[in-house]
PDB file of C-alpha atoms in Angstrom:
ATOM      1  CA  MET L   1       5.396  -1.122 -13.491  1.00 47.00           C
ATOM      2  CA  PRO L   2       2.151  -0.164 -14.658  1.00 60.00           C
ATOM      3  CA  ALA L   3       2.547   3.994 -13.907  1.00 84.00           C
ATOM      4  CA  LEU L   4      -0.348   5.205 -11.271  1.00 92.00           C
ATOM      5  CA  SER L   5      -3.671   5.363 -12.098  1.00 94.00           C
ATOM      6  CA  PRO L   6      -4.589   9.267 -11.048  1.00 96.00           C
ATOM      7  CA  ALA L   7      -6.172   8.423  -8.325  1.00 97.00           C
ATOM      8  CA  GLU L   8      -3.069   6.350  -6.515  1.00 97.00           C
ATOM      9  CA  THR L   9      -1.381   8.927  -7.342  1.00 96.00           C
ATOM     10  CA  ALA L  10      -3.990  12.051  -5.680  1.00 97.00           C
ATOM     11  CA  ALA L  11      -3.544   9.406  -2.666  1.00 98.00           C
ATOM     12  CA  VAL L  12       0.431   9.593  -2.545  1.00 97.00           C
ATOM     13  CA  HIS L  13       0.599  12.689  -2.009  1.00 97.00           C
ATOM     14  CA  LEU L  14      -2.232  12.303   0.339  1.00 98.00           C
ATOM     15  CA  LEU L  15      -0.484  10.128   2.411  1.00 97.00           C
ATOM     16  CA  GLY L  16       2.607  12.412   2.183  1.00 96.00           C
ATOM     17  CA  GLY L  17       0.759  15.479   3.419  1.00 96.00           C
ATOM     18  CA  TRP L  18      -1.286  12.737   5.853  1.00 96.00           C
ATOM     19  CA  MET L  19       2.664  11.717   7.359  1.00 96.00           C
ATOM     20  CA  GLY L  20       3.342  15.379   7.828  1.00 94.00           C
ATOM     21  CA  GLU L  21       0.912  15.909   9.750  1.00 94.00           C
ATOM     22  CA  HIS L  22       0.799  12.932  11.773  1.00 93.00           C
ATOM     23  CA  PHE L  23       4.169  12.539  12.811  1.00 92.00           C
ATOM     24  CA  PHE L  24       5.742  16.376  11.746  1.00 93.00           C
ATOM     25  CA  ARG L  25       8.605  15.530   9.590  1.00 93.00           C
ATOM     26  CA  THR L  26       8.162  16.354   6.260  1.00 94.00           C
ATOM     27  CA  PHE L  27       7.782  13.745   2.794  1.00 95.00           C
ATOM     28  CA  ARG L  28       7.619  14.096  -0.409  1.00 93.00           C
ATOM     29  CA  PRO L  29       7.295  12.338  -3.147  1.00 93.00           C
ATOM     30  CA  SER L  30      10.612  11.107  -5.050  1.00 91.00           C
ATOM     31  CA  ASP L  31      11.203  10.648  -9.164  1.00 88.00           C
ATOM     32  CA  GLU L  32      12.911   7.917  -8.346  1.00 87.00           C
ATOM     33  CA  ASP L  33      12.421   4.041  -9.945  1.00 90.00           C
ATOM     34  CA  PRO L  34      10.436   3.223  -6.747  1.00 94.00           C
ATOM     35  CA  ALA L  35      10.124  -0.988  -7.941  1.00 92.00           C
ATOM     36  CA  PRO L  36       9.365  -3.368  -6.473  1.00 95.00           C
ATOM     37  CA  TYR L  37       7.191  -0.412  -4.683  1.00 96.00           C
ATOM     38  CA  ASP L  38       4.951   1.611  -6.976  1.00 96.00           C
ATOM     39  CA  ALA L  39       5.923   4.960  -5.255  1.00 96.00           C
ATOM     40  CA  VAL L  40       8.092   6.044  -2.809  1.00 96.00           C
ATOM     41  CA  LEU L  41       8.300   8.835   0.030  1.00 96.00           C
ATOM     42  CA  HIS L  42      11.239  10.991   1.247  1.00 95.00           C
ATOM     43  CA  GLN L  43      11.671  11.869   4.565  1.00 93.00           C
ATOM     44  CA  ARG L  44      15.517  13.187   5.126  1.00 90.00           C
ATOM     45  CA  GLU L  45      17.901  10.337   4.314  1.00 91.00           C
ATOM     46  CA  ARG L  46      14.987   7.852   4.735  1.00 92.00           C
ATOM     47  CA  ARG L  47      13.355   6.109   2.427  1.00 94.00           C
ATOM     48  CA  ILE L  48       9.235   4.963   2.671  1.00 96.00           C
ATOM     49  CA  GLY L  49       8.303   2.532   0.145  1.00 96.00           C
ATOM     50  CA  VAL L  50       4.583   3.150  -0.782  1.00 98.00           C
ATOM     51  CA  THR L  51       2.069   0.092  -1.997  1.00 98.00           C
ATOM     52  CA  THR L  52      -0.563   2.079  -3.293  1.00 98.00           C
ATOM     53  CA  GLY L  53      -4.281  -0.253  -4.488  1.00 96.00           C
ATOM     54  CA  VAL L  54      -8.333   1.067  -5.167  1.00 97.00           C
ATOM     55  CA  MET L  55     -10.524  -0.948  -3.954  1.00 96.00           C
ATOM     56  CA  TRP L  56     -13.233  -1.417  -6.436  1.00 95.00           C
ATOM     57  CA  PRO L  57     -12.856  -3.290  -9.580  1.00 91.00           C
ATOM     58  CA  GLU L  58      -9.961  -2.795 -12.299  1.00 85.00           C
ATOM     59  CA  GLY L  59     -10.535  -0.343 -15.948  1.00 84.00           C
ATOM     60  CA  THR L  60     -12.065   2.621 -17.106  1.00 86.00           C
ATOM     61  CA  VAL L  61     -14.987   4.317 -15.685  1.00 92.00           C
ATOM     62  CA  PRO L  62     -17.039   6.428 -18.228  1.00 94.00           C
ATOM     63  CA  GLY L  63     -16.278  10.064 -17.786  1.00 94.00           C
ATOM     64  CA  VAL L  64     -13.882   9.774 -15.629  1.00 96.00           C
ATOM     65  CA  ALA L  65     -11.380  11.318 -18.061  1.00 95.00           C
ATOM     66  CA  GLU L  66     -12.574  13.488 -19.820  1.00 95.00           C
ATOM     67  CA  LEU L  67     -14.419  15.020 -16.861  1.00 96.00           C
ATOM     68  CA  SER L  68     -10.258  15.259 -15.362  1.00 97.00           C
ATOM     69  CA  GLU L  69      -8.699  16.822 -18.420  1.00 97.00           C
ATOM     70  CA  LEU L  70     -12.101  19.186 -19.043  1.00 96.00           C
ATOM     71  CA  LEU L  71     -12.192  20.274 -15.381  1.00 97.00           C
ATOM     72  CA  THR L  72      -8.028  21.202 -15.347  1.00 97.00           C
ATOM     73  CA  SER L  73      -9.048  22.713 -19.090  1.00 96.00           C
ATOM     74  CA  ASP L  74     -11.260  25.017 -17.198  1.00 95.00           C
ATOM     75  CA  ILE L  75      -9.704  26.564 -14.304  1.00 96.00           C
ATOM     76  CA  GLU L  76      -5.956  26.948 -16.235  1.00 94.00           C
ATOM     77  CA  GLY L  77      -5.892  30.151 -15.555  1.00 87.00           C
ATOM     78  CA  ALA L  78      -8.357  30.812 -13.037  1.00 91.00           C
ATOM     79  CA  PRO L  79      -7.694  34.020 -10.636  1.00 92.00           C
ATOM     80  CA  SER L  80      -9.715  32.369  -8.646  1.00 92.00           C
ATOM     81  CA  VAL L  81      -8.095  29.024  -8.047  1.00 95.00           C
ATOM     82  CA  ALA L  82      -4.337  29.033  -7.433  1.00 94.00           C
ATOM     83  CA  PRO L  83      -2.009  26.848  -9.689  1.00 95.00           C
ATOM     84  CA  GLY L  84      -1.345  23.705  -8.038  1.00 96.00           C
ATOM     85  CA  GLY L  85      -4.083  19.961  -7.734  1.00 97.00           C
ATOM     86  CA  TYR L  86      -6.962  19.238  -6.891  1.00 98.00           C
ATOM     87  CA  VAL L  87      -9.143  16.024  -6.705  1.00 98.00           C
ATOM     88  CA  VAL L  88     -13.931  15.702  -7.228  1.00 98.00           C
ATOM     89  CA  TRP L  89     -14.161  12.976  -4.784  1.00 98.00           C
ATOM     90  CA  VAL L  90     -17.361  10.835  -6.805  1.00 98.00           C
ATOM     91  CA  PRO L  91     -20.573  10.124  -4.277  1.00 97.00           C
ATOM     92  CA  PRO L  92     -20.812   5.944  -5.376  1.00 96.00           C
ATOM     93  CA  ARG L  93     -23.304   4.828  -8.062  1.00 95.00           C
ATOM     94  CA  VAL L  94     -22.705   7.367 -10.213  1.00 96.00           C
ATOM     95  CA  ALA L  95     -22.661   7.941 -13.740  1.00 94.00           C
ATOM     96  CA  LEU L  96     -21.119  10.960 -14.666  1.00 95.00           C
ATOM     97  CA  PRO L  97     -22.746  12.276 -17.918  1.00 92.00           C
ATOM     98  CA  GLU L  98     -21.715  12.848 -20.968  1.00 85.00           C
ATOM     99  CA  GLY L  99     -24.117  14.477 -22.709  1.00 86.00           C
ATOM    100  CA  GLU L 100     -24.968  17.866 -23.005  1.00 88.00           C
ATOM    101  CA  PRO L 101     -26.184  20.015 -21.239  1.00 92.00           C
ATOM    102  CA  HIS L 102     -26.130  18.333 -17.847  1.00 92.00           C
ATOM    103  CA  ARG L 103     -21.950  17.989 -18.168  1.00 92.00           C
ATOM    104  CA  SER L 104     -21.462  21.374 -19.154  1.00 94.00           C
ATOM    105  CA  ARG L 105     -23.848  22.342 -15.666  1.00 95.00           C
ATOM    106  CA  LEU L 106     -21.210  19.485 -13.553  1.00 96.00           C
ATOM    107  CA  ARG L 107     -18.715  21.601 -15.043  1.00 96.00           C
ATOM    108  CA  VAL L 108     -19.324  25.193 -13.943  1.00 96.00           C
ATOM    109  CA  ILE L 109     -20.000  24.174 -10.707  1.00 97.00           C
ATOM    110  CA  LEU L 110     -17.095  21.399 -10.103  1.00 98.00           C
ATOM    111  CA  ALA L 111     -14.682  24.605 -10.912  1.00 97.00           C
ATOM    112  CA  ASN L 112     -16.314  26.851  -9.167  1.00 96.00           C
ATOM    113  CA  SER L 113     -16.248  24.746  -6.114  1.00 97.00           C
ATOM    114  CA  LEU L 114     -12.359  25.357  -6.923  1.00 97.00           C
ATOM    115  CA  SER L 115     -12.107  28.596  -5.847  1.00 96.00           C
ATOM    116  CA  GLY L 116     -10.430  30.178  -2.373  1.00 95.00           C
ATOM    117  CA  LEU L 117      -9.030  26.205  -1.945  1.00 97.00           C
ATOM    118  CA  THR L 118      -6.380  26.262   0.365  1.00 97.00           C
ATOM    119  CA  PRO L 119      -3.344  23.106   0.050  1.00 96.00           C
ATOM    120  CA  GLY L 120      -4.366  20.090   2.143  1.00 96.00           C
ATOM    121  CA  GLU L 121      -8.543  21.942   2.142  1.00 97.00           C
ATOM    122  CA  ARG L 122     -11.065  20.418   1.478  1.00 97.00           C
ATOM    123  CA  ARG L 123     -15.412  21.199   0.705  1.00 98.00           C
ATOM    124  CA  GLU L 124     -18.555  20.213  -0.088  1.00 98.00           C
ATOM    125  CA  VAL L 125     -19.882  21.657  -2.563  1.00 98.00           C
ATOM    126  CA  ARG L 126     -23.962  21.255  -2.988  1.00 97.00           C
ATOM    127  CA  LEU L 127     -25.030  19.623  -7.259  1.00 97.00           C
ATOM    128  CA  PRO L 128     -29.144  20.345  -7.637  1.00 97.00           C
ATOM    129  CA  ALA L 129     -30.990  16.975  -7.594  1.00 97.00           C
ATOM    130  CA  THR L 130     -34.808  16.068  -8.191  1.00 97.00           C
ATOM    131  CA  VAL L 131     -36.902  13.491  -6.361  1.00 98.00           C
ATOM    132  CA  LYS L 132     -39.706  11.695  -6.790  1.00 98.00           C
ATOM    133  CA  LEU L 133     -42.496  12.684  -3.357  1.00 98.00           C
ATOM    134  CA  ALA L 134     -45.757  10.217  -3.526  1.00 98.00           C
ATOM    135  CA  LYS L 135     -48.608  10.574  -1.394  1.00 97.00           C
ATOM    136  CA  ILE L 136     -49.851   6.126  -1.089  1.00 96.00           C
ATOM    137  CA  GLU L 137     -52.391   6.704   1.674  1.00 95.00           C
ATOM    138  CA  ALA L 138     -54.305   9.762   3.569  1.00 94.00           C
ATOM    139  CA  ASP L 139     -53.934   6.826   6.437  1.00 93.00           C
ATOM    140  CA  GLY L 140     -50.492   6.757   8.763  1.00 90.00           C
ATOM    141  CA  ALA L 141     -47.579   8.137   9.334  1.00 93.00           C
ATOM    142  CA  TYR L 142     -45.693   6.958   7.485  1.00 95.00           C
ATOM    143  CA  VAL L 143     -41.859   7.650   4.882  1.00 96.00           C
ATOM    144  CA  SER L 144     -41.166   4.472   2.932  1.00 97.00           C
ATOM    145  CA  VAL L 145     -37.542   6.047   1.280  1.00 97.00           C
ATOM    146  CA  THR L 146     -35.434   4.484  -1.913  1.00 97.00           C
ATOM    147  CA  GLY L 147     -32.154   5.955  -2.617  1.00 95.00           C
ATOM    148  CA  GLY L 148     -29.322   8.442  -1.000  1.00 96.00           C
ATOM    149  CA  LEU L 149     -31.924   9.026   1.861  1.00 97.00           C
ATOM    150  CA  SER L 150     -33.103   5.901   2.979  1.00 95.00           C
ATOM    151  CA  SER L 151     -30.886   6.109   6.588  1.00 94.00           C
ATOM    152  CA  GLU L 152     -33.828   9.458   7.079  1.00 96.00           C
ATOM    153  CA  TRP L 153     -36.885   7.306   7.055  1.00 95.00           C
ATOM    154  CA  LEU L 154     -37.824   8.030  10.275  1.00 95.00           C
ATOM    155  CA  SER L 155     -36.596  11.152  10.892  1.00 95.00           C
ATOM    156  CA  LEU L 156     -38.648  11.828   7.429  1.00 95.00           C
ATOM    157  CA  SER L 157     -41.562  10.879   9.249  1.00 94.00           C
ATOM    158  CA  GLU L 158     -41.168  12.687  12.397  1.00 92.00           C
ATOM    159  CA  GLY L 159     -44.707  15.204  12.449  1.00 90.00           C
ATOM    160  CA  VAL L 160     -45.617  13.611   8.547  1.00 93.00           C
ATOM    161  CA  LYS L 161     -50.504  12.340   8.451  1.00 94.00           C
ATOM    162  CA  GLY L 162     -50.586   9.819   4.913  1.00 95.00           C
ATOM    163  CA  ALA L 163     -48.143   7.092   4.110  1.00 96.00           C
ATOM    164  CA  PHE L 164     -45.454   8.043   1.521  1.00 97.00           C
ATOM    165  CA  HIS L 165     -43.093   6.922  -0.729  1.00 98.00           C
ATOM    166  CA  LEU L 166     -39.708   9.252  -1.580  1.00 98.00           C
ATOM    167  CA  ASP L 167     -37.851   8.027  -4.292  1.00 98.00           C
ATOM    168  CA  SER L 168     -34.099   9.899  -3.238  1.00 97.00           C
ATOM    169  CA  ARG L 169     -31.959   7.826  -6.022  1.00 97.00           C
ATOM    170  CA  ALA L 170     -31.109  10.918  -7.364  1.00 97.00           C
ATOM    171  CA  ILE L 171     -29.169  11.423  -4.308  1.00 98.00           C
ATOM    172  CA  HIS L 172     -25.764   9.649  -3.653  1.00 97.00           C
ATOM    173  CA  ARG L 173     -23.846  11.163  -0.791  1.00 98.00           C
ATOM    174  CA  THR L 174     -25.514  13.676   2.756  1.00 97.00           C
ATOM    175  CA  PRO L 175     -24.798  17.010   4.716  1.00 97.00           C
ATOM    176  CA  SER L 176     -21.228  16.103   6.704  1.00 96.00           C
ATOM    177  CA  GLU L 177     -22.748  18.577   9.294  1.00 96.00           C
ATOM    178  CA  ARG L 178     -26.505  17.851  10.624  1.00 96.00           C
ATOM    179  CA  PRO L 179     -28.049  20.415  10.495  1.00 96.00           C
ATOM    180  CA  GLU L 180     -27.550  20.485   6.765  1.00 96.00           C
ATOM    181  CA  LEU L 181     -29.329  17.451   6.900  1.00 97.00           C
ATOM    182  CA  ASP L 182     -32.236  18.612   8.282  1.00 96.00           C
ATOM    183  CA  LEU L 183     -32.779  21.189   5.843  1.00 96.00           C
ATOM    184  CA  ILE L 184     -32.840  19.164   3.091  1.00 97.00           C
ATOM    185  CA  LEU L 185     -35.306  16.905   5.392  1.00 96.00           C
ATOM    186  CA  THR L 186     -37.702  19.637   6.480  1.00 96.00           C
ATOM    187  CA  ARG L 187     -38.241  20.758   2.585  1.00 96.00           C
ATOM    188  CA  VAL L 188     -39.301  17.280   2.048  1.00 97.00           C
ATOM    189  CA  ARG L 189     -42.303  17.364   4.708  1.00 96.00           C
ATOM    190  CA  ASP L 190     -42.943  20.486   3.394  1.00 95.00           C
ATOM    191  CA  ARG L 191     -44.016  19.649   0.239  1.00 96.00           C
ATOM    192  CA  ALA L 192     -44.922  16.339   2.090  1.00 96.00           C
ATOM    193  CA  ALA L 193     -47.345  18.265   4.252  1.00 95.00           C
ATOM    194  CA  ILE L 194     -50.094  19.449   0.932  1.00 95.00           C
ATOM    195  CA  LEU L 195     -49.587  16.891  -0.892  1.00 96.00           C
ATOM    196  CA  GLU L 196     -53.564  14.912  -1.561  1.00 95.00           C
ATOM    197  CA  PRO L 197     -53.729  11.425  -2.049  1.00 95.00           C
ATOM    198  CA  PHE L 198     -51.805  10.010  -5.174  1.00 95.00           C
ATOM    199  CA  GLU L 199     -50.710  12.885  -5.542  1.00 96.00           C
ATOM    200  CA  VAL L 200     -47.285  12.639  -6.876  1.00 97.00           C
ATOM    201  CA  THR L 201     -44.669  15.663  -7.415  1.00 97.00           C
ATOM    202  CA  ASN L 202     -41.616  16.436  -7.450  1.00 98.00           C
ATOM    203  CA  VAL L 203     -38.692  18.541  -4.724  1.00 98.00           C
ATOM    204  CA  GLU L 204     -35.793  20.287  -5.216  1.00 97.00           C
ATOM    205  CA  ILE L 205     -32.735  19.751  -3.403  1.00 97.00           C
ATOM    206  CA  ASP L 206     -29.470  19.142  -2.941  1.00 97.00           C
ATOM    207  CA  ASP L 207     -26.840  16.515  -3.919  1.00 98.00           C
ATOM    208  CA  THR L 208     -23.455  16.570  -1.660  1.00 98.00           C
ATOM    209  CA  TRP L 209     -20.223  15.435  -2.666  1.00 98.00           C
ATOM    210  CA  THR L 210     -16.723  16.548  -1.852  1.00 98.00           C
ATOM    211  CA  VAL L 211     -14.025  18.497  -2.891  1.00 98.00           C
ATOM    212  CA  SER L 212     -10.107  19.008  -2.372  1.00 98.00           C
ATOM    213  CA  ARG L 213      -6.784  20.337  -2.656  1.00 98.00           C
ATOM    214  CA  LEU L 214      -3.849  18.301  -3.037  1.00 98.00           C
ATOM    215  CA  PRO L 215      -0.848  18.570  -0.311  1.00 96.00           C
ATOM    216  CA  GLU L 216       2.053  21.449  -2.138  1.00 94.00           C
ATOM    217  CA  GLY L 217       3.454  19.806  -4.415  1.00 91.00           C
ATOM    218  CA  ALA L 218       1.412  18.433  -6.422  1.00 94.00           C
ATOM    219  CA  SER L 219       0.891  18.030 -10.326  1.00 94.00           C
ATOM    220  CA  ALA L 220      -0.875  21.359 -11.668  1.00 96.00           C
ATOM    221  CA  GLY L 221      -5.343  19.926 -12.550  1.00 97.00           C
ATOM    222  CA  VAL L 222      -7.394  17.995 -11.763  1.00 98.00           C
ATOM    223  CA  THR L 223      -8.422  14.510 -10.261  1.00 98.00           C
ATOM    224  CA  VAL L 224     -12.192  12.500 -10.552  1.00 98.00           C
ATOM    225  CA  ILE L 225     -12.378   9.825  -8.471  1.00 98.00           C
ATOM    226  CA  ALA L 226     -15.155   8.179  -8.939  1.00 97.00           C
ATOM    227  CA  ALA L 227     -16.202   3.844  -8.818  1.00 96.00           C
ATOM    228  CA  PRO L 228     -17.719   2.256 -11.840  1.00 96.00           C
ATOM    229  CA  GLU L 229     -21.563   3.419 -10.856  1.00 94.00           C
ATOM    230  CA  GLY L 230     -22.318  -0.547 -10.540  1.00 93.00           C
ATOM    231  CA  PHE L 231     -19.552  -1.125  -7.629  1.00 94.00           C
ATOM    232  CA  ASP L 232     -21.223  -1.395  -4.268  1.00 94.00           C
ATOM    233  CA  PRO L 233     -19.046  -0.153  -1.587  1.00 93.00           C
ATOM    234  CA  ILE L 234     -19.916  -1.550   1.247  1.00 91.00           C
ATOM    235  CA  ASP L 235     -19.828  -4.944  -0.424  1.00 94.00           C
ATOM    236  CA  GLY L 236     -18.095  -7.123   2.638  1.00 94.00           C
ATOM    237  CA  THR L 237     -17.007  -9.555   0.437  1.00 95.00           C
ATOM    238  CA  ALA L 238     -15.645  -7.458  -1.772  1.00 95.00           C
ATOM    239  CA  VAL L 239     -13.427  -5.720   0.714  1.00 96.00           C
ATOM    240  CA  ARG L 240     -12.326  -7.810   1.956  1.00 96.00           C
ATOM    241  CA  ARG L 241     -11.478  -9.381  -1.024  1.00 96.00           C
ATOM    242  CA  GLY L 242     -10.413  -6.519  -2.466  1.00 96.00           C
ATOM    243  CA  LEU L 243      -8.014  -5.353   0.486  1.00 97.00           C
ATOM    244  CA  ARG L 244      -6.438  -8.969   1.378  1.00 97.00           C
ATOM    245  CA  ALA L 245      -5.174  -8.704  -2.546  1.00 97.00           C
ATOM    246  CA  HIS L 246      -3.583  -5.361  -1.666  1.00 97.00           C
ATOM    247  CA  VAL L 247      -1.556  -6.337   1.539  1.00 97.00           C
ATOM    248  CA  THR L 248      -0.550  -9.579  -0.567  1.00 97.00           C
ATOM    249  CA  ARG L 249       1.142  -7.136  -2.589  1.00 96.00           C
ATOM    250  CA  ALA L 250       2.214  -4.615  -0.866  1.00 97.00           C
ATOM    251  CA  ALA L 251       3.628  -8.377   1.285  1.00 96.00           C
ATOM    252  CA  ALA L 252       5.619  -9.427  -1.950  1.00 96.00           C
ATOM    253  CA  GLN L 253       7.114  -5.306  -2.816  1.00 96.00           C
ATOM    254  CA  ARG L 254       8.146  -5.046   1.371  1.00 96.00           C
ATOM    255  CA  ALA L 255      10.454  -8.640   1.264  1.00 95.00           C
ATOM    256  CA  ALA L 256      11.678  -7.437  -2.330  1.00 95.00           C
ATOM    257  CA  GLY L 257      12.478  -4.223  -1.478  1.00 86.00           C
ATOM    258  CA  ASP L 258      13.784  -2.195   0.526  1.00 91.00           C
ATOM    259  CA  ALA L 259      13.127   0.643   2.895  1.00 93.00           C
ATOM    260  CA  ASN L 260      12.738   2.217   5.986  1.00 93.00           C
ATOM    261  CA  LEU L 261       8.946   2.094   6.456  1.00 94.00           C
ATOM    262  CA  SER L 262       6.400   0.153   3.588  1.00 96.00           C
ATOM    263  CA  VAL L 263       2.964   1.585   4.029  1.00 97.00           C
ATOM    264  CA  LEU L 264      -0.208   0.559   2.015  1.00 98.00           C
ATOM    265  CA  VAL L 265      -2.427   2.855   1.037  1.00 98.00           C
ATOM    266  CA  VAL L 266      -5.616   2.174  -0.701  1.00 98.00           C
ATOM    267  CA  VAL L 267      -8.403   3.881  -1.931  1.00 98.00           C
ATOM    268  CA  ALA L 268     -12.677   4.349  -1.688  1.00 97.00           C
ATOM    269  CA  ALA L 269     -15.095   5.507  -3.087  1.00 96.00           C
ATOM    270  CA  LEU L 270     -17.455   6.755   0.189  1.00 97.00           C
ATOM    271  CA  ALA L 271     -19.693   8.577   1.088  1.00 96.00           C
ATOM    272  CA  HIS L 272     -18.690   9.036   3.970  1.00 97.00           C
ATOM    273  CA  LEU L 273     -15.158   7.860   5.820  1.00 96.00           C
ATOM    274  CA  SER L 274     -18.057   6.900   8.183  1.00 96.00           C
ATOM    275  CA  ASP L 275     -19.339   4.419   5.887  1.00 96.00           C
ATOM    276  CA  GLU L 276     -16.568   2.506   5.403  1.00 97.00           C
ATOM    277  CA  LEU L 277     -15.616  -1.077   5.814  1.00 96.00           C
ATOM    278  CA  VAL L 278     -11.582  -1.461   6.098  1.00 97.00           C
ATOM    279  CA  THR L 279     -10.842  -2.317   9.391  1.00 96.00           C
ATOM    280  CA  THR L 280     -12.844  -4.483  10.163  1.00 96.00           C
ATOM    281  CA  SER L 281     -12.022  -6.204   7.031  1.00 96.00           C
ATOM    282  CA  LEU L 282      -8.361  -6.098   8.048  1.00 96.00           C
ATOM    283  CA  ARG L 283      -9.246  -6.847  11.329  1.00 94.00           C
ATOM    284  CA  GLY L 284     -10.703 -10.824   9.850  1.00 93.00           C
ATOM    285  CA  MET L 285      -8.288 -10.652   7.891  1.00 94.00           C
ATOM    286  CA  ASN L 286      -4.784 -13.143   9.176  1.00 93.00           C
ATOM    287  CA  PRO L 287      -1.902 -10.737  10.756  1.00 93.00           C
ATOM    288  CA  VAL L 288       0.900 -12.777   9.610  1.00 93.00           C
ATOM    289  CA  ALA L 289      -1.443 -11.234   6.136  1.00 93.00           C
ATOM    290  CA  TYR L 290       0.312  -7.646   7.185  1.00 94.00           C
ATOM    291  CA  GLY L 291       2.533  -8.153   9.602  1.00 92.00           C
ATOM    292  CA  VAL L 292       5.618  -7.168   7.137  1.00 94.00           C
ATOM    293  CA  LEU L 293       2.982  -3.841   6.698  1.00 96.00           C
ATOM    294  CA  ASP L 294       3.886  -1.226   9.251  1.00 95.00           C
ATOM    295  CA  LEU L 295       1.488   1.258   8.347  1.00 96.00           C
ATOM    296  CA  ILE L 296      -1.977   0.827   5.729  1.00 97.00           C
ATOM    297  CA  VAL L 297      -4.312   3.645   5.381  1.00 98.00           C
ATOM    298  CA  LEU L 298      -7.507   4.608   4.218  1.00 98.00           C
ATOM    299  CA  VAL L 299      -8.289   7.116   1.581  1.00 98.00           C
ATOM    300  CA  ALA L 300     -12.156   8.101   0.696  1.00 98.00           C
ATOM    301  CA  ASP L 301     -13.717  11.669   0.564  1.00 98.00           C
ATOM    302  CA  GLY L 302     -11.125  13.524   0.462  1.00 97.00           C
ATOM    303  CA  GLN L 303      -9.541  12.355   4.387  1.00 97.00           C
ATOM    304  CA  ILE L 304      -7.519   9.893   5.367  1.00 97.00           C
ATOM    305  CA  ARG L 305      -7.940   7.242   7.950  1.00 97.00           C
ATOM    306  CA  GLN L 306      -4.687   5.325   9.809  1.00 97.00           C
ATOM    307  CA  ILE L 307      -6.461   1.533   9.315  1.00 96.00           C
ATOM    308  CA  LEU L 308      -3.002  -0.395  10.534  1.00 94.00           C
ATOM    309  CA  GLN L 309      -0.434   1.627  13.215  1.00 90.00           C
ATOM    310  CA  ALA L 310       3.187   1.508  13.325  1.00 85.00           C
ATOM    311  CA  ARG L 311       4.659  -0.563  15.464  1.00 83.00           C
ATOM    312  CA  THR L 312       7.859   1.499  15.519  1.00 83.00           C
ATOM    313  CA  LEU L 313       9.312   4.053  13.050  1.00 85.00           C
ATOM    314  CA  PRO L 314      12.581   4.599  11.828  1.00 85.00           C
ATOM    315  CA  TRP L 315      13.850   8.104  13.803  1.00 82.00           C
ATOM    316  CA  GLU L 316      12.808   7.418  16.801  1.00 79.00           C
ATOM    317  CA  ALA L 317      14.646   4.161  16.765  1.00 67.00           C
ATOM    318  CA  SER L 318      17.169   7.004  15.703  1.00 56.00           C
ATOM    319  CA  GLN L 319      16.944   8.626  17.896  1.00 53.00           C
TER     320      GLN L 319
END
């Protein structure tokens, strides 16, 4: 059986930590041969069979392995970064820099962002980004937007005088907290207020990524999780197709395996967990397809969401 990818390995550790918090029991990844499953968790004498998968096409994503190795080397022995497993959650549609000085700048920011993280903790990290703002006409009160801030066009249009276009393709993820996002929007509007018609300017703002520390027990080092730049994680057709494939494989492992609980954990590259389409995709599937599975969870942006709730739990049946 093929070895787990770094993203899938991280997902198994996150699953064990989440199940511990959710079910008030201790779940530990096992070193035993997991066949026919991809991985096994143990809860006392109970065996939890885990099927893993990623919600993007298989294949090597340029720069991911190299950045993981470099960051692992960067934090080794760093007094402010405790030994443990860490994850960098790269937002969708990002091409990791492979040339200098851009890669070194990214390394420094990401390595510093891991300082002080405790097991299971996640945080957002700001990465400097430049967007382009153009004033198209003196009349009107409207900002058209492409890129990561496109959903905020209405907020950006508030109070502006003239017609503008904002190219925010350098933004791949916005802050989770609304006040922080409002600061970015205010900076853009303030720059719009001083532009003359047909003038174009750069606006320095921040892209916002997520980093996290894996639960205790994970191997030391940094895992960079990223999908191919051209993959659209909110393409409903691709999500449904990918989920069906993972569910089919998980059901086959369940039929061939011996476990007290069967879990499917899938990893998605999303800007925010709220963007996920796995829940609605599962609702559109025939329940017969996933009826043999006990639990389905989604891992994205350093968080876990339960997609399918277990009908019965082995530790409850034994009480």
